[in-house]
């Protein structure tokens, strides 16, 4: 794959992925909600020798802007081969538990808009019968925890959506890659106590790029041990799990 569309290109994890892709000579279309941040990210990639970097500003949580995003992609980057969805939000989860408005915002940015956008990309790639759709969800979507189930519900829904999409696109040879990081040291988690369990975004990005290159990879846990941690977590009986304050 040579041409990548990155949705949420100013994310720390996405920026690290973009640096690796740039070092491999890949071409990038970066989409983000801040024109200023996008220009800083694009300039950094150009200094690193990027072959091609195009930017487009859009508030991706706003579904009414999606047709403009697709219009730009089809006009300026029509032969893209891969789309990586990286944007997301994690507001104060304690506050979200008591606020319908904040919860709706979390679901809009982490699931509703993401599923909407990927539906548009899926239709294009399905017609072409090739390409890859990759999206960053989270281990938080594997099991509802009392401390972050508002965010987790959106990520869980996104993982389920991707699973179904994979089944739909299998016949068309379009790959769907679900990316499930554990906690990572990025601006999103800056307000949390970032202990040793938090991974380095550079190593997470390396895992993501390896998975993008591996045609048979469908679900990536990163770092790798989260696959086993979550397998155990999912086995804990509900009667016990509900008593754990995690
Ligand atoms: N960090 C973790 O522990 C962790 C763990 C599992 C999964 N993830 C997921 O990994 C992805 C990347 O997050 P990150 O850790 O790299 O955090 P981050 O640096 O805070 O990135 C989040 C990005 O989402 C962008 N964004 C939010 N709402 C948007 C909107 N409406 N339109 C366009 N862009 C929007 C933000 O844009 P601005 O730069 O303009 O604010 C920011 O660039 C997210 O989907 C996150 O849920 C993170």
Tab-separated table of N, CA, C and O and ligand atoms in Angstrom, residues 8-14 32-34 37 58-62 86-89 109-110 136-139 151 155 181-189 198, ligand 1:
chain	number	residue	atom	x	y	z
A	8	UNK	N	-8.057	12.091	11.734
A	8	UNK	CA	-7.593	12.392	13.097
A	8	UNK	C	-6.073	12.387	13.119
A	8	UNK	O	-5.443	11.836	14.030
A	9	UNK	N	-5.483	13.052	12.117
A	9	UNK	CA	-4.040	12.974	11.894
A	9	UNK	C	-3.213	13.708	12.941
A	9	UNK	O	-1.998	13.537	13.001
A	10	UNK	N	-3.860	14.543	13.768
A	10	UNK	CA	-3.092	15.253	14.803
A	10	UNK	C	-2.975	14.444	16.093
A	10	UNK	O	-2.329	14.876	17.038
A	11	UNK	N	-3.612	13.282	16.134
A	11	UNK	CA	-3.498	12.435	17.335
A	11	UNK	C	-2.032	12.018	17.519
A	11	UNK	O	-1.299	11.842	16.537
A	12	UNK	N	-1.611	11.867	18.761
A	12	UNK	CA	-0.210	11.506	19.035
A	12	UNK	C	0.127	10.152	18.394
A	12	UNK	O	1.179	10.002	17.765
A	13	UNK	N	-0.791	9.187	18.552
A	13	UNK	CA	-0.514	7.861	17.968
A	13	UNK	C	-0.439	7.990	16.445
A	13	UNK	O	0.475	7.461	15.803
A	14	UNK	N	-1.397	8.726	15.849
A	14	UNK	CA	-1.394	8.902	14.389
A	14	UNK	C	-0.108	9.579	13.928
A	14	UNK	O	0.480	9.188	12.918
A	32	UNK	N	-7.911	16.519	9.925
A	32	UNK	CA	-8.003	16.855	11.345
A	32	UNK	C	-8.876	18.085	11.508
A	32	UNK	O	-9.239	18.741	10.517
A	33	UNK	N	-9.194	18.424	12.762
A	33	UNK	CA	-10.141	19.541	12.951
A	33	UNK	C	-9.455	20.889	13.123
A	33	UNK	O	-10.116	21.921	13.140
A	34	UNK	N	-8.119	20.880	13.315
A	34	UNK	CA	-7.399	22.144	13.488
A	34	UNK	C	-6.416	22.339	12.328
A	34	UNK	O	-5.438	21.593	12.190
A	37	UNK	N	-2.812	22.899	13.656
A	37	UNK	CA	-2.098	21.677	14.080
A	37	UNK	C	-1.744	20.818	12.873
A	37	UNK	O	-0.665	20.232	12.810
A	58	UNK	N	-11.438	19.293	8.927
A	58	UNK	CA	-12.854	18.958	9.119
A	58	UNK	C	-13.075	18.513	10.552
A	58	UNK	O	-12.222	17.844	11.153
A	59	UNK	N	-14.226	18.901	11.095
A	59	UNK	CA	-14.629	18.377	12.398
A	59	UNK	C	-15.282	17.026	12.120
A	59	UNK	O	-16.420	16.959	11.659
A	60	UNK	N	-14.558	15.972	12.386
A	60	UNK	CA	-15.016	14.641	11.960
A	60	UNK	C	-16.186	14.114	12.779
A	60	UNK	O	-16.891	13.207	12.340
A	61	UNK	N	-16.407	14.702	13.966
A	61	UNK	CA	-17.577	14.278	14.758
A	61	UNK	C	-18.863	14.822	14.160
A	61	UNK	O	-19.956	14.354	14.489
A	62	UNK	N	-18.732	15.805	13.282
A	62	UNK	CA	-19.892	16.442	12.656
A	62	UNK	C	-20.206	15.718	11.339
A	62	UNK	O	-19.545	15.940	10.320
A	86	UNK	N	-8.212	7.448	13.387
A	86	UNK	CA	-7.448	7.557	14.636
A	86	UNK	C	-8.046	8.538	15.627
A	86	UNK	O	-7.583	8.621	16.756
A	87	UNK	N	-9.064	9.314	15.199
A	87	UNK	CA	-9.536	10.346	16.128
A	87	UNK	C	-10.430	9.737	17.211
A	87	UNK	O	-10.963	8.637	17.064
A	88	UNK	N	-10.554	10.475	18.298
A	88	UNK	CA	-11.390	10.016	19.402
A	88	UNK	C	-11.299	11.007	20.541
A	88	UNK	O	-10.454	11.900	20.546
A	89	UNK	N	-12.196	10.858	21.496
A	89	UNK	CA	-12.169	11.737	22.678
A	89	UNK	C	-12.385	10.887	23.925
A	89	UNK	O	-13.046	9.839	23.864
A	109	UNK	N	-18.471	11.225	18.962
A	109	UNK	CA	-17.102	11.324	18.426
A	109	UNK	C	-16.430	9.956	18.309
A	109	UNK	O	-15.660	9.733	17.375
A	110	UNK	N	-16.734	9.050	19.222
A	110	UNK	CA	-16.009	7.769	19.202
A	110	UNK	C	-16.712	6.660	18.439
A	110	UNK	O	-16.068	5.694	18.034
A	136	UNK	N	-8.729	2.665	15.094
A	136	UNK	CA	-8.259	2.491	16.469
A	136	UNK	C	-9.466	2.493	17.397
A	136	UNK	O	-10.177	3.490	17.501
A	137	UNK	N	-9.715	1.359	18.022
A	137	UNK	CA	-10.752	1.305	19.056
A	137	UNK	C	-10.000	1.266	20.394
A	137	UNK	O	-9.134	2.101	20.610
A	138	UNK	N	-10.274	0.312	21.248
A	138	UNK	CA	-9.563	0.287	22.534
A	138	UNK	C	-9.879	-1.013	23.275
A	138	UNK	O	-10.958	-1.589	23.088
A	139	UNK	N	-8.964	-1.421	24.137
A	139	UNK	CA	-9.272	-2.549	25.023
A	139	UNK	C	-10.446	-2.184	25.939
A	139	UNK	O	-11.137	-3.067	26.452
A	151	UNK	N	-17.013	5.851	27.629
A	151	UNK	CA	-16.020	5.758	26.543
A	151	UNK	C	-15.971	4.317	26.012
A	151	UNK	O	-15.996	4.086	24.804
A	155	UNK	N	-16.327	2.551	22.157
A	155	UNK	CA	-15.250	1.777	21.535
A	155	UNK	C	-15.699	0.331	21.297
A	155	UNK	O	-15.327	-0.282	20.290
A	181	UNK	N	-5.482	-0.629	21.325
A	181	UNK	CA	-4.381	-0.350	22.252
A	181	UNK	C	-4.858	-0.459	23.702
A	181	UNK	O	-6.027	-0.215	24.013
A	182	UNK	N	-3.913	-0.810	24.568
A	182	UNK	CA	-4.126	-0.623	26.003
A	182	UNK	C	-3.829	0.851	26.287
A	182	UNK	O	-3.707	1.640	25.351
A	183	UNK	N	-3.675	1.242	27.558
A	183	UNK	CA	-3.366	2.644	27.854
A	183	UNK	C	-2.047	3.083	27.214
A	183	UNK	O	-1.063	2.337	27.246
A	184	UNK	N	-2.058	4.281	26.623
A	184	UNK	CA	-0.874	4.810	25.936
A	184	UNK	C	-0.612	6.224	26.440
A	184	UNK	O	-1.557	6.977	26.719
A	185	UNK	N	0.674	6.591	26.532
A	185	UNK	CA	1.059	7.929	27.009
A	185	UNK	C	0.858	8.958	25.891
A	185	UNK	O	1.701	9.119	25.005
A	186	UNK	N	-0.312	9.600	25.883
A	186	UNK	CA	-0.615	10.607	24.846
A	186	UNK	C	-1.389	11.756	25.519
A	186	UNK	O	-1.812	11.621	26.679
A	187	UNK	N	-1.664	12.819	24.789
A	187	UNK	CA	-2.454	13.917	25.383
A	187	UNK	C	-3.811	13.442	25.910
A	187	UNK	O	-4.324	14.002	26.886
A	188	UNK	N	-4.392	12.419	25.288
A	188	UNK	CA	-5.698	11.933	25.735
A	188	UNK	C	-5.674	11.447	27.186
A	188	UNK	O	-6.651	11.572	27.917
A	189	UNK	N	-4.549	10.900	27.600
A	189	UNK	CA	-4.458	10.327	28.946
A	189	UNK	C	-3.608	11.199	29.881
A	189	UNK	O	-3.250	10.760	30.971
A	198	UNK	N	1.275	2.238	31.119
A	198	UNK	CA	1.063	3.044	29.908
A	198	UNK	C	2.186	2.796	28.901
A	198	UNK	O	3.359	2.908	29.225
B	1	LIG	N1	-4.118	7.046	24.677
B	1	LIG	C1	-4.686	5.910	25.056
B	1	LIG	O1	-4.474	5.404	26.174
B	1	LIG	C2	-5.585	5.170	24.100
B	1	LIG	C3	-5.904	3.825	24.390
B	1	LIG	C4	-6.743	3.141	23.526
B	1	LIG	C5	-7.236	3.778	22.397
B	1	LIG	N2	-6.907	5.071	22.153
B	1	LIG	C6	-7.475	5.700	20.952
B	1	LIG	O2	-6.408	6.074	20.100
B	1	LIG	C7	-6.846	7.128	19.252
B	1	LIG	C8	-5.803	8.228	19.242
B	1	LIG	O3	-5.753	8.849	20.517
B	1	LIG	P1	-4.399	9.387	21.167
B	1	LIG	O4	-4.108	8.509	22.316
B	1	LIG	O5	-3.367	9.565	20.116
B	1	LIG	O6	-4.849	10.773	21.796
B	1	LIG	P2	-4.764	12.249	21.239
B	1	LIG	O7	-3.385	12.606	20.896
B	1	LIG	O8	-5.484	13.076	22.243
B	1	LIG	O9	-5.602	12.167	19.882
B	1	LIG	C9	-6.968	12.309	19.777
B	1	LIG	C10	-7.174	13.034	18.471
B	1	LIG	O10	-8.544	13.024	18.086
B	1	LIG	C11	-8.764	14.263	17.463
B	1	LIG	N3	-10.176	14.573	17.454
B	1	LIG	C12	-11.040	14.521	18.488
B	1	LIG	N4	-12.247	14.900	18.079
B	1	LIG	C13	-12.140	15.210	16.765
B	1	LIG	C14	-13.041	15.683	15.804
B	1	LIG	N5	-14.310	15.967	16.130
B	1	LIG	N6	-12.613	15.873	14.527
B	1	LIG	C15	-11.319	15.647	14.204
B	1	LIG	N7	-10.406	15.205	15.079
B	1	LIG	C16	-10.813	14.995	16.348
B	1	LIG	C17	-7.998	15.269	18.305
B	1	LIG	O11	-7.836	16.457	17.560
B	1	LIG	P3	-7.122	17.750	18.199
B	1	LIG	O12	-5.647	17.482	18.095
B	1	LIG	O13	-7.533	18.866	17.297
B	1	LIG	O14	-7.604	17.883	19.612
B	1	LIG	C18	-6.720	14.498	18.525
B	1	LIG	O15	-5.816	14.720	17.478
B	1	LIG	C19	-8.204	7.568	19.792
B	1	LIG	O16	-9.229	6.980	19.010
B	1	LIG	C20	-8.233	6.971	21.181
B	1	LIG	O17	-9.548	6.747	21.630
B	1	LIG	C21	-6.089	5.781	22.961
